[in-house]
Amino acid sequence: MFEVAYLCGMTRPIIIAIDGYSSCGKSTLAKALAKQLGYIYIDTGAMYRAVALYFLRNDVPFKPEERDPQAVAEALNRIQISFQLVNGVKTTFLNGENVEDEIRQMFVANHVSKVSTIPEVRRFLVHQQQEMGKGRGVVMDGRDIGTVVFPDAELKLFMTADPDIRTQRRWDELRSRGIKMSREEVKHNLLERDRIDSSREDSPLMQAADAIVIDNSHLSPGEQLKLALDYTRARMVHTQDS
Ligand code: DC
């Protein structure tokens, strides 16, 4: 079996799309995979969160009952999102400000799914994501990467896990950041986001027909990485042959 590092040097860079439900470990896998492959990691959820933060801070009328498409469009014109390394860690910037911690807070999590139903927001971010990935050699995670952003991605993974296990992982993560919430609240937020993400009209969360499903309910981060590297190797060999 060829080593992935060897194959990376031998084959043209590919796009790896990772989609799936909230708190399924997509970003843990995407980061680890990108590191192993020397690829760029792009967290598209952070981009939706940054837009949601801007809307909340600036009272942009985005909720269905008050939505003003003109105000939304004007607000989007004032938003610039970038990723920069801070102490070696990929960090989200909104108009030059480090917002990495703030976009992970519950007040953003509670609104981001609604913001991400807005077609203008999706068009704005999908365009940027396509630009970021056009050189290929990226691992991108989100909800519509394999279906809308890069339908031609060479490898598509669709991640899922038991809701109680996801709740526990998310609760542990929030606690480690000093955010105290009940498990019920965390579970409610996860399931509500899944519901909105899966049922929206524009680019709903769904498994691409050619995606490989990974249920990581009982996999460690190391085990899921190994599995994904095996799929990557197979795709790289296939891409080289075709
Ligand atoms: O991956 P995350 O939990 O940080 O994503 C936050 C929200 O952004 C999620 O509830 C749905 C939305 N999202 C989306 O609609 N499309 C993407 N490609 C990524 C995220």
Coordinates of N, CA and C and ligand atoms in Angstrom, one line a residue:
M1 N 0.8 -1.2 0.0 CA 0.0 0.0 0.0 C 0.9 1.3 0.0
F2 N 0.6 2.2 -0.9 CA 1.4 3.4 -1.0 C 1.1 4.3 0.3
E3 N 2.1 5.0 0.7 CA 1.9 6.0 1.8 C 1.2 7.2 1.2
V4 N 0.3 7.8 2.1 CA -0.4 9.0 1.6 C 0.6 10.1 1.2
A5 N 1.7 10.3 2.0 CA 2.6 11.4 1.7 C 3.2 11.2 0.4
Y6 N 3.6 9.9 0.0 CA 4.1 9.6 -1.3 C 3.1 9.9 -2.4
L7 N 1.9 9.5 -2.1 CA 0.9 9.7 -3.2 C 0.6 11.2 -3.4
C8 N 0.7 12.0 -2.3 CA 0.4 13.4 -2.4 C 1.4 14.0 -3.4
G9 N 2.7 13.5 -3.3 CA 3.7 14.1 -4.2 C 3.5 13.6 -5.6
M10 N 2.9 12.5 -5.8 CA 2.8 11.8 -7.1 C 1.5 12.2 -7.9
T11 N 0.5 12.6 -7.1 CA -0.8 12.8 -7.8 C -1.2 14.2 -7.8
R12 N -2.2 14.6 -8.6 CA -2.7 16.0 -8.5 C -3.5 16.1 -7.3
P13 N -3.5 17.3 -6.6 CA -4.2 17.5 -5.4 C -5.7 17.3 -5.6
I14 N -6.3 16.7 -4.6 CA -7.8 16.4 -4.7 C -8.5 17.3 -3.7
I15 N -9.8 17.3 -3.9 CA -10.7 18.0 -2.9 C -11.4 16.9 -2.1
I16 N -11.4 17.1 -0.8 CA -12.1 16.2 0.1 C -13.2 17.0 0.8
A17 N -14.4 16.5 0.5 CA -15.6 17.2 1.1 C -16.1 16.4 2.2
I18 N -16.3 17.0 3.4 CA -16.8 16.3 4.6 C -18.1 17.0 5.0
D19 N -19.2 16.3 4.9 CA -20.5 16.9 5.3 C -21.1 16.0 6.4
G20 N -22.1 16.6 7.1 CA -22.7 15.8 8.1 C -23.4 16.6 9.2
Y21 N -24.0 15.9 10.1 CA -24.8 16.6 11.2 C -23.9 17.4 12.1
S22 N -24.6 18.2 12.9 CA -23.9 19.1 13.9 C -23.1 18.2 14.9
S23 N -21.9 18.7 15.3 CA -21.1 18.0 16.3 C -20.9 16.5 16.1
C24 N -20.6 16.2 14.9 CA -20.3 14.8 14.5 C -18.8 14.6 14.4
G25 N -18.0 15.6 14.7 CA -16.6 15.4 14.6 C -16.0 15.7 13.3
K26 N -16.8 16.4 12.5 CA -16.3 16.7 11.1 C -15.0 17.5 11.1
S27 N -15.0 18.6 12.0 CA -13.8 19.4 12.0 C -12.6 18.7 12.6
T28 N -12.8 17.9 13.5 CA -11.7 17.1 14.1 C -11.0 16.3 13.0
L29 N -11.9 15.6 12.2 CA -11.4 14.7 11.2 C -10.8 15.6 10.1
A30 N -11.5 16.7 9.7 CA -11.0 17.5 8.6 C -9.6 18.1 8.9
K31 N -9.4 18.6 10.1 CA -8.1 19.2 10.5 C -7.0 18.1 10.5
A32 N -7.3 16.9 11.0 CA -6.3 15.9 11.1 C -5.9 15.4 9.7
L33 N -6.9 15.3 8.9 CA -6.7 14.8 7.5 C -5.8 15.9 6.7
A34 N -6.2 17.1 6.9 CA -5.5 18.2 6.2 C -4.0 18.2 6.6
K35 N -3.8 18.0 7.9 CA -2.4 18.0 8.5 C -1.6 16.9 7.9
Q36 N -2.2 15.7 7.8 CA -1.5 14.5 7.3 C -1.2 14.7 5.8
L37 N -2.1 15.3 5.1 CA -1.9 15.4 3.6 C -1.2 16.7 3.2
G38 N -1.0 17.6 4.2 CA -0.4 18.9 3.8 C -1.3 19.8 3.0
Y39 N -2.6 19.5 3.2 CA -3.7 20.3 2.5 C -4.2 21.5 3.4
I40 N -5.0 22.3 2.7 CA -5.6 23.4 3.5 C -6.9 23.0 4.1
Y41 N -7.2 23.3 5.3 CA -8.4 23.0 5.9 C -9.4 24.2 5.9
I42 N -10.6 24.0 5.5 CA -11.5 25.2 5.5 C -12.8 24.8 6.2
D43 N -13.0 25.5 7.3 CA -14.2 25.3 8.1 C -15.3 26.2 7.7
T44 N -16.2 25.7 6.8 CA -17.3 26.6 6.3 C -18.3 26.9 7.3
G45 N -18.5 26.1 8.4 CA -19.4 26.4 9.5 C -19.0 27.7 10.1
A46 N -17.6 27.9 10.3 CA -17.1 29.1 10.9 C -17.5 30.4 10.1
M47 N -17.6 30.2 8.7 CA -18.0 31.3 7.9 C -19.5 31.7 8.1
Y48 N -20.3 30.7 8.2 CA -21.7 31.0 8.5 C -21.9 31.6 9.9
R49 N -21.1 31.1 10.8 CA -21.1 31.6 12.2 C -20.7 33.1 12.2
A50 N -19.6 33.4 11.4 CA -19.2 34.8 11.4 C -20.2 35.7 10.8
V51 N -20.9 35.3 9.8 CA -22.0 36.1 9.2 C -23.1 36.3 10.3
A52 N -23.5 35.2 11.0 CA -24.5 35.3 12.0 C -24.1 36.3 13.1
L53 N -22.8 36.2 13.5 CA -22.3 37.2 14.5 C -22.5 38.6 14.0
Y54 N -22.1 38.9 12.8 CA -22.2 40.2 12.3 C -23.7 40.7 12.3
F55 N -24.6 39.8 11.8 CA -26.0 40.1 11.8 C -26.5 40.5 13.2
L56 N -26.1 39.6 14.2 CA -26.6 39.8 15.5 C -26.1 41.1 16.1
R57 N -24.8 41.4 15.9 CA -24.2 42.6 16.5 C -24.8 43.9 15.9
N58 N -25.1 43.8 14.6 CA -25.6 45.0 13.9 C -27.1 45.0 13.6
D59 N -27.8 44.2 14.4 CA -29.3 44.2 14.2 C -29.8 44.1 12.8
V60 N -29.1 43.2 12.0 CA -29.6 43.0 10.7 C -30.8 42.2 10.7
P61 N -31.9 42.6 10.1 CA -33.2 41.9 10.2 C -33.1 40.6 9.3
F62 N -32.7 39.5 10.0 CA -32.5 38.2 9.2 C -33.6 37.2 9.5
K63 N -34.3 37.4 10.6 CA -35.3 36.3 11.0 C -36.4 36.3 10.0
P64 N -37.0 35.1 9.8 CA -38.0 35.0 8.7 C -39.1 36.0 8.8
E65 N -39.6 36.3 10.1 CA -40.7 37.2 10.3 C -40.4 38.7 10.0
E66 N -39.1 39.0 10.0 CA -38.7 40.5 9.8 C -37.7 40.7 8.7
R67 N -37.5 39.6 7.9 CA -36.4 39.6 7.0 C -36.5 40.7 5.9
D68 N -35.4 41.5 5.7 CA -35.3 42.5 4.8 C -34.1 42.2 3.8
P69 N -34.5 41.7 2.6 CA -33.4 41.2 1.7 C -32.4 42.3 1.4
Q70 N -32.9 43.6 1.2 CA -32.0 44.7 0.9 C -31.0 44.9 2.0
A71 N -31.5 44.9 3.3 CA -30.6 45.1 4.4 C -29.6 44.0 4.5
V72 N -30.1 42.7 4.2 CA -29.2 41.6 4.3 C -28.1 41.7 3.2
A73 N -28.5 42.1 2.0 CA -27.5 42.3 0.9 C -26.5 43.4 1.3
E74 N -27.0 44.5 1.9 CA -26.0 45.6 2.2 C -25.1 45.1 3.3
A75 N -25.6 44.4 4.3 CA -24.7 43.9 5.3 C -23.7 42.9 4.8
L76 N -24.1 42.1 3.9 CA -23.1 41.1 3.3 C -21.9 41.9 2.6
N77 N -22.3 43.0 2.0 CA -21.2 43.8 1.3 C -20.2 44.4 2.3
R78 N -20.6 44.4 3.6 CA -19.7 45.0 4.6 C -18.9 43.9 5.3
I79 N -19.1 42.6 4.9 CA -18.5 41.5 5.6 C -17.3 40.9 4.9
Q80 N -16.2 40.8 5.6 CA -15.0 40.2 5.1 C -14.6 39.1 6.0
I81 N -14.5 37.9 5.6 CA -14.1 36.8 6.5 C -12.8 36.2 6.0
S82 N -11.9 36.0 6.9 CA -10.6 35.3 6.5 C -10.2 34.4 7.6
F83 N -9.3 33.5 7.2 CA -8.7 32.6 8.2 C -7.2 32.9 8.3
Q84 N -6.7 33.0 9.5 CA -5.3 33.3 9.7 C -4.8 32.3 10.8
L85 N -3.5 32.1 10.8 CA -2.9 31.3 11.9 C -2.5 32.2 13.0
V86 N -3.1 31.8 14.2 CA -2.7 32.5 15.5 C -2.1 31.4 16.4
N87 N -0.8 31.6 16.7 CA -0.1 30.6 17.5 C -0.2 29.2 16.8
G88 N -0.2 29.2 15.5 CA -0.2 27.9 14.8 C -1.6 27.3 14.7
V89 N -2.6 28.0 15.2 CA -4.0 27.5 15.1 C -4.8 28.4 14.1
K90 N -5.5 27.6 13.3 CA -6.4 28.3 12.3 C -7.5 29.1 13.0
T91 N -7.6 30.4 12.7 CA -8.5 31.2 13.5 C -9.3 32.1 12.5
T92 N -10.6 32.3 12.9 CA -11.5 33.0 12.1 C -11.5 34.5 12.4
F93 N -11.4 35.3 11.3 CA -11.4 36.8 11.4 C -12.6 37.3 10.7
L94 N -13.3 38.3 11.3 CA -14.4 39.0 10.7 C -14.0 40.5 10.6
N95 N -13.9 40.9 9.4 CA -13.4 42.3 9.2 C -12.2 42.7 10.0
G96 N -11.2 41.7 10.0 CA -10.0 42.0 10.7 C -9.9 41.7 12.2
E97 N -11.1 41.3 12.7 CA -11.1 41.0 14.2 C -11.2 39.5 14.4
N98 N -10.4 39.0 15.4 CA -10.4 37.6 15.8 C -11.7 37.3 16.5
V99 N -12.5 36.5 15.8 CA -13.9 36.2 16.4 C -14.0 34.7 16.7
E100 N -12.9 34.0 16.8 CA -12.9 32.6 16.9 C -13.7 32.1 18.1
D101 N -13.4 32.8 19.3 CA -14.1 32.3 20.5 C -15.6 32.7 20.4
E102 N -15.8 33.9 20.0 CA -17.2 34.4 20.0 C -18.2 33.6 19.1
I103 N -17.7 33.2 18.0 CA -18.6 32.5 17.1 C -19.0 31.1 17.6
R104 N -18.2 30.6 18.6 CA -18.5 29.3 19.2 C -19.5 29.4 20.3
Q105 N -19.9 30.6 20.7 CA -20.8 30.8 21.9 C -22.2 30.4 21.5
M106 N -23.0 30.1 22.5 CA -24.4 29.6 22.3 C -25.3 30.7 21.6
F107 N -25.0 31.9 21.9 CA -25.9 32.9 21.3 C -25.8 33.0 19.8
V108 N -24.6 32.6 19.3 CA -24.4 32.4 17.8 C -25.0 31.1 17.4
A109 N -24.7 30.0 18.1 CA -25.2 28.7 17.7 C -26.7 28.7 17.6
N110 N -27.3 29.5 18.5 CA -28.8 29.5 18.5 C -29.4 30.2 17.3
H111 N -28.6 30.9 16.5 CA -29.2 31.7 15.4 C -28.6 31.3 14.0
V112 N -27.4 30.6 14.1 CA -26.7 30.4 12.8 C -27.5 29.6 11.8
S113 N -28.2 28.6 12.3 CA -29.0 27.8 11.3 C -30.0 28.6 10.5
K114 N -30.6 29.6 11.2 CA -31.6 30.5 10.5 C -30.9 31.3 9.5
V115 N -29.7 31.9 9.9 CA -29.0 32.7 9.0 C -28.6 31.9 7.8
S116 N -28.2 30.6 8.0 CA -27.8 29.8 6.8 C -28.9 29.4 5.9
T117 N -30.1 29.7 6.3 CA -31.2 29.4 5.3 C -31.4 30.5 4.3
I118 N -30.7 31.6 4.5 CA -31.0 32.8 3.6 C -30.2 32.6 2.3
P119 N -30.9 32.5 1.1 CA -30.2 32.2 -0.1 C -29.0 33.2 -0.4
E120 N -29.2 34.5 -0.1 CA -28.2 35.5 -0.4 C -26.9 35.2 0.4
V121 N -27.1 34.7 1.6 CA -25.9 34.4 2.5 C -25.2 33.2 1.9
R122 N -26.0 32.2 1.4 CA -25.4 31.0 0.9 C -24.6 31.3 -0.4
R123 N -25.2 32.1 -1.3 CA -24.5 32.5 -2.5 C -23.2 33.2 -2.2
F124 N -23.3 34.1 -1.3 CA -22.1 34.9 -0.9 C -21.0 34.0 -0.4
L125 N -21.3 33.0 0.5 CA -20.3 32.2 1.1 C -19.8 31.1 0.1
V126 N -20.8 30.5 -0.6 CA -20.4 29.4 -1.5 C -19.4 29.9 -2.5
H127 N -19.6 31.1 -3.0 CA -18.7 31.7 -4.0 C -17.3 31.8 -3.4
Q128 N -17.2 32.3 -2.2 CA -15.9 32.4 -1.5 C -15.2 31.0 -1.3
Q129 N -16.1 30.0 -0.9 CA -15.5 28.7 -0.7 C -15.0 28.1 -2.0
Q130 N -15.7 28.3 -3.1 CA -15.3 27.8 -4.4 C -13.9 28.4 -4.8
E131 N -13.8 29.7 -4.5 CA -12.5 30.4 -4.8 C -11.4 29.8 -3.9
M132 N -11.7 29.6 -2.6 CA -10.7 29.1 -1.7 C -10.2 27.7 -2.2
G133 N -11.1 26.9 -2.8 CA -10.8 25.5 -3.1 C -10.3 25.3 -4.6
K134 N -10.3 26.4 -5.3 CA -10.1 26.2 -6.7 C -8.7 25.6 -7.1
G135 N -7.7 25.9 -6.2 CA -6.4 25.3 -6.4 C -6.3 23.8 -6.0
R136 N -7.4 23.3 -5.5 CA -7.6 22.0 -5.0 C -6.6 21.8 -3.8
G137 N -6.4 20.5 -3.4 CA -5.6 20.3 -2.2 C -6.2 20.9 -0.9
V138 N -7.5 20.7 -0.8 CA -8.2 21.2 0.4 C -9.1 20.1 1.0
V139 N -9.3 20.3 2.3 CA -10.3 19.5 3.0 C -11.3 20.5 3.5
M140 N -12.5 20.4 3.1 CA -13.5 21.4 3.4 C -14.7 20.7 4.2
D141 N -15.1 21.2 5.3 CA -16.2 20.6 6.0 C -17.4 21.5 6.1
G142 N -18.6 20.9 6.1 CA -19.8 21.7 6.2 C -21.1 20.9 6.0
R143 N -22.0 21.4 5.3 CA -23.3 20.7 5.1 C -23.6 20.5 3.6
D144 N -23.0 21.3 2.8 CA -23.4 21.2 1.3 C -22.1 21.1 0.5
I145 N -21.0 20.7 1.0 CA -19.8 20.7 0.3 C -19.8 19.7 -0.9
G146 N -20.2 18.5 -0.6 CA -20.2 17.5 -1.6 C -21.4 17.6 -2.6
T147 N -22.4 18.4 -2.2 CA -23.6 18.5 -3.0 C -23.6 19.8 -3.9
V148 N -23.2 20.9 -3.3 CA -23.3 22.2 -3.9 C -21.9 22.9 -4.2
V149 N -21.1 23.0 -3.2 CA -19.8 23.7 -3.3 C -18.9 23.0 -4.2
F150 N -18.6 21.8 -4.0 CA -17.8 21.0 -4.9 C -18.4 19.6 -5.2
P151 N -19.4 19.7 -6.1 CA -20.1 18.4 -6.5 C -19.1 17.5 -7.2
D152 N -18.0 18.0 -7.7 CA -17.0 17.2 -8.3 C -15.8 16.8 -7.4
A153 N -16.0 17.0 -6.1 CA -14.9 16.6 -5.2 C -14.6 15.1 -5.4
E154 N -13.3 14.8 -5.3 CA -12.8 13.4 -5.6 C -13.2 12.5 -4.4
L155 N -13.2 13.0 -3.2 CA -13.6 12.2 -2.1 C -14.7 12.9 -1.3
K156 N -15.8 12.2 -1.0 CA -16.9 12.8 -0.2 C -17.2 11.9 0.9
L157 N -17.1 12.5 2.1 CA -17.4 11.7 3.3 C -18.7 12.4 4.0
F158 N -19.5 11.5 4.4 CA -20.7 12.0 5.1 C -20.7 11.4 6.5
M159 N -20.7 12.3 7.5 CA -20.5 11.8 8.9 C -21.8 11.9 9.7
T160 N -21.9 10.9 10.5 CA -23.1 10.8 11.4 C -22.6 10.1 12.7
A161 N -23.4 10.3 13.7 CA -23.2 9.6 15.0 C -24.4 9.7 15.9
D162 N -24.5 8.8 16.8 CA -25.7 8.8 17.7 C -25.9 10.1 18.4
P163 N -27.1 10.7 18.4 CA -27.4 12.0 19.0 C -26.9 12.1 20.5
D164 N -27.1 11.1 21.3 CA -26.6 11.2 22.7 C -25.1 11.3 22.8
I165 N -24.4 10.5 21.9 CA -23.0 10.6 21.9 C -22.5 12.0 21.4
R166 N -23.2 12.5 20.4 CA -22.8 13.9 19.9 C -23.1 14.9 21.0
T167 N -24.2 14.7 21.8 CA -24.5 15.7 22.8 C -23.4 15.6 23.9
Q168 N -23.0 14.4 24.3 CA -22.0 14.3 25.3 C -20.6 15.0 24.8
R169 N -20.3 14.7 23.6 CA -19.0 15.3 23.1 C -19.1 16.9 23.1
R170 N -20.3 17.4 22.6 CA -20.4 18.8 22.5 C -20.4 19.4 23.9
W171 N -21.1 18.8 24.9 CA -21.2 19.2 26.2 C -19.8 19.3 26.9
D172 N -19.0 18.2 26.6 CA -17.6 18.2 27.1 C -16.8 19.3 26.5
E173 N -17.0 19.6 25.2 CA -16.2 20.6 24.6 C -16.6 22.0 25.1
L174 N -17.9 22.2 25.4 CA -18.4 23.5 25.9 C -17.8 23.7 27.3
R175 N -17.9 22.7 28.1 CA -17.3 22.7 29.5 C -15.8 23.1 29.5
S176 N -15.1 22.5 28.5 CA -13.7 22.7 28.5 C -13.4 24.2 28.1
R177 N -14.4 24.8 27.5 CA -14.2 26.2 27.1 C -14.8 27.1 28.2
G178 N -15.3 26.5 29.3 CA -15.8 27.2 30.5 C -17.3 27.6 30.3
I179 N -18.0 27.0 29.3 CA -19.4 27.4 29.1 C -20.3 26.3 29.7
K180 N -21.1 26.8 30.7 CA -21.9 25.8 31.4 C -23.3 25.8 30.9
M181 N -23.8 24.6 30.5 CA -25.1 24.4 30.0 C -25.6 23.0 30.4
S182 N -26.9 22.8 30.4 CA -27.3 21.4 30.7 C -27.2 20.6 29.4
R183 N -27.2 19.3 29.6 CA -27.1 18.4 28.5 C -28.3 18.5 27.6
E184 N -29.5 18.7 28.3 CA -30.8 18.8 27.6 C -30.7 20.0 26.6
E185 N -30.2 21.2 27.1 CA -30.1 22.4 26.3 C -29.2 22.1 25.1
V186 N -28.0 21.4 25.3 CA -27.1 21.1 24.3 C -27.7 20.2 23.2
K187 N -28.5 19.2 23.7 CA -29.1 18.3 22.8 C -30.2 19.0 22.0
H188 N -30.9 19.8 22.6 CA -32.0 20.5 21.9 C -31.4 21.4 20.8
N189 N -30.3 22.1 21.1 CA -29.7 22.9 20.1 C -29.2 22.1 18.9
L190 N -28.5 21.0 19.2 CA -28.0 20.1 18.1 C -29.2 19.6 17.2
L191 N -30.2 19.1 17.9 CA -31.3 18.5 17.1 C -32.0 19.6 16.3
E192 N -32.2 20.8 16.9 CA -32.9 21.9 16.2 C -32.1 22.3 15.0
R193 N -30.7 22.4 15.2 CA -29.9 22.8 14.0 C -30.0 21.7 12.9
D194 N -30.0 20.4 13.3 CA -30.1 19.4 12.3 C -31.4 19.5 11.6
R195 N -32.5 19.8 12.3 CA -33.8 19.9 11.7 C -33.8 21.1 10.7
I196 N -33.3 22.2 11.1 CA -33.4 23.4 10.2 C -32.4 23.1 9.0
D197 N -31.2 22.6 9.3 CA -30.2 22.4 8.2 C -30.7 21.4 7.2
S198 N -31.5 20.3 7.6 CA -31.9 19.3 6.7 C -33.2 19.7 6.0
S199 N -34.0 20.6 6.5 CA -35.3 20.9 5.9 C -35.3 22.2 5.2
R200 N -34.2 23.0 5.2 CA -34.3 24.3 4.4 C -34.4 24.0 2.9
E201 N -34.9 25.0 2.2 CA -35.2 24.9 0.8 C -33.9 24.9 0.0
D202 N -33.0 25.9 0.4 CA -31.8 26.1 -0.4 C -30.7 25.2 0.2
S203 N -30.1 24.3 -0.6 CA -29.0 23.5 -0.3 C -29.1 22.8 1.1
P204 N -30.2 22.0 1.3 CA -30.3 21.3 2.6 C -29.2 20.3 2.8
L205 N -28.9 20.1 4.1 CA -28.0 19.0 4.4 C -28.5 17.7 3.9
M206 N -27.7 17.1 3.0 CA -28.1 15.7 2.6 C -26.8 15.0 2.1
Q207 N -26.9 13.7 2.1 CA -25.8 12.9 1.7 C -25.7 12.9 0.2
A208 N -24.5 13.3 -0.4 CA -24.4 13.2 -1.8 C -24.5 11.7 -2.2
A209 N -25.0 11.4 -3.4 CA -25.2 10.1 -3.9 C -23.9 9.3 -3.8
D210 N -22.8 10.0 -4.1 CA -21.5 9.3 -4.1 C -20.6 9.4 -2.9
A211 N -21.3 9.8 -1.8 CA -20.5 10.0 -0.5 C -20.4 8.7 0.2
I212 N -19.3 8.6 1.0 CA -19.1 7.4 1.9 C -19.5 7.8 3.3
V213 N -20.4 7.0 3.9 CA -20.9 7.3 5.2 C -19.9 6.8 6.3
I214 N -19.6 7.7 7.2 CA -18.8 7.3 8.4 C -19.6 7.5 9.6
D215 N -20.0 6.5 10.3 CA -20.7 6.6 11.6 C -19.6 6.5 12.7
N216 N -19.3 7.6 13.3 CA -18.2 7.5 14.3 C -18.6 7.4 15.7
S217 N -19.9 7.0 15.9 CA -20.4 6.8 17.3 C -19.4 6.1 18.2
H218 N -18.8 5.1 17.6 CA -17.9 4.2 18.5 C -16.5 4.2 17.9
L219 N -16.1 5.3 17.2 CA -14.7 5.4 16.7 C -14.0 6.5 17.5
S220 N -12.7 6.2 17.7 CA -11.9 7.3 18.3 C -11.4 8.2 17.2
P221 N -10.9 9.4 17.5 CA -10.4 10.3 16.5 C -9.3 9.6 15.6
G222 N -8.5 8.8 16.3 CA -7.4 8.1 15.5 C -8.0 7.1 14.6
E223 N -9.1 6.4 15.0 CA -9.7 5.3 14.2 C -10.4 6.0 13.0
Q224 N -11.0 7.1 13.2 CA -11.7 7.7 12.1 C -10.7 8.3 11.1
L225 N -9.6 8.8 11.6 CA -8.6 9.3 10.7 C -8.0 8.2 9.9
K226 N -7.8 7.1 10.5 CA -7.2 5.9 9.7 C -8.1 5.5 8.6
L227 N -9.4 5.4 9.0 CA -10.4 5.1 8.0 C -10.4 6.1 6.8
A228 N -10.4 7.3 7.2 CA -10.5 8.4 6.1 C -9.2 8.4 5.3
L229 N -8.1 8.1 5.9 CA -6.8 8.0 5.1 C -6.9 6.8 4.1
D230 N -7.5 5.7 4.6 CA -7.6 4.6 3.6 C -8.5 5.0 2.4
Y231 N -9.6 5.7 2.7 CA -10.4 6.1 1.6 C -9.6 7.1 0.7
T232 N -8.9 8.0 1.3 CA -8.1 9.0 0.6 C -7.1 8.3 -0.4
R233 N -6.4 7.4 0.2 CA -5.4 6.6 -0.6 C -6.1 6.0 -1.8
A234 N -7.2 5.4 -1.6 CA -7.9 4.7 -2.7 C -8.3 5.7 -3.7
R235 N -8.8 6.9 -3.3 CA -9.2 7.9 -4.3 C -8.0 8.4 -5.1
M236 N -6.9 8.6 -4.4 CA -5.7 9.1 -5.0 C -5.2 8.2 -6.1
V237 N -5.2 6.9 -5.7 CA -4.7 5.9 -6.7 C -5.7 5.9 -7.9
H238 N -7.0 5.9 -7.6 CA -8.0 5.9 -8.7 C -7.8 7.2 -9.5
T239 N -7.7 8.4 -8.9 CA -7.6 9.6 -9.6 C -6.3 9.6 -10.6
Q240 N -5.3 9.0 -10.0 CA -4.0 8.9 -10.8 C -4.2 8.1 -12.1
D241 N -5.0 7.0 -11.8 CA -5.2 6.0 -12.9 C -6.1 6.6 -14.0
S242 N -7.1 7.5 -13.6 CA -8.1 7.8 -14.5 C -7.7 9.1 -15.4
Ligands
DC1 O1 -20.4 23.2 11.4 P1 -21.0 24.2 12.3 O2 -21.8 23.6 13.4 O3 -20.0 25.2 12.8 O4 -22.0 25.0 11.4 C1 -22.8 26.1 11.9 C2 -24.1 26.2 11.1 O5 -23.8 26.7 9.7 C3 -24.8 24.9 10.9 O6 -25.9 24.9 11.8 C4 -25.4 25.0 9.5 C5 -24.6 26.1 8.8 N1 -23.7 25.6 7.7 C6 -24.3 25.4 6.5 O7 -25.5 25.7 6.3 N2 -23.5 25.1 5.4 C7 -22.2 24.8 5.6 N3 -21.5 24.4 4.5 C8 -21.6 24.9 6.8 C9 -22.4 25.2 7.9

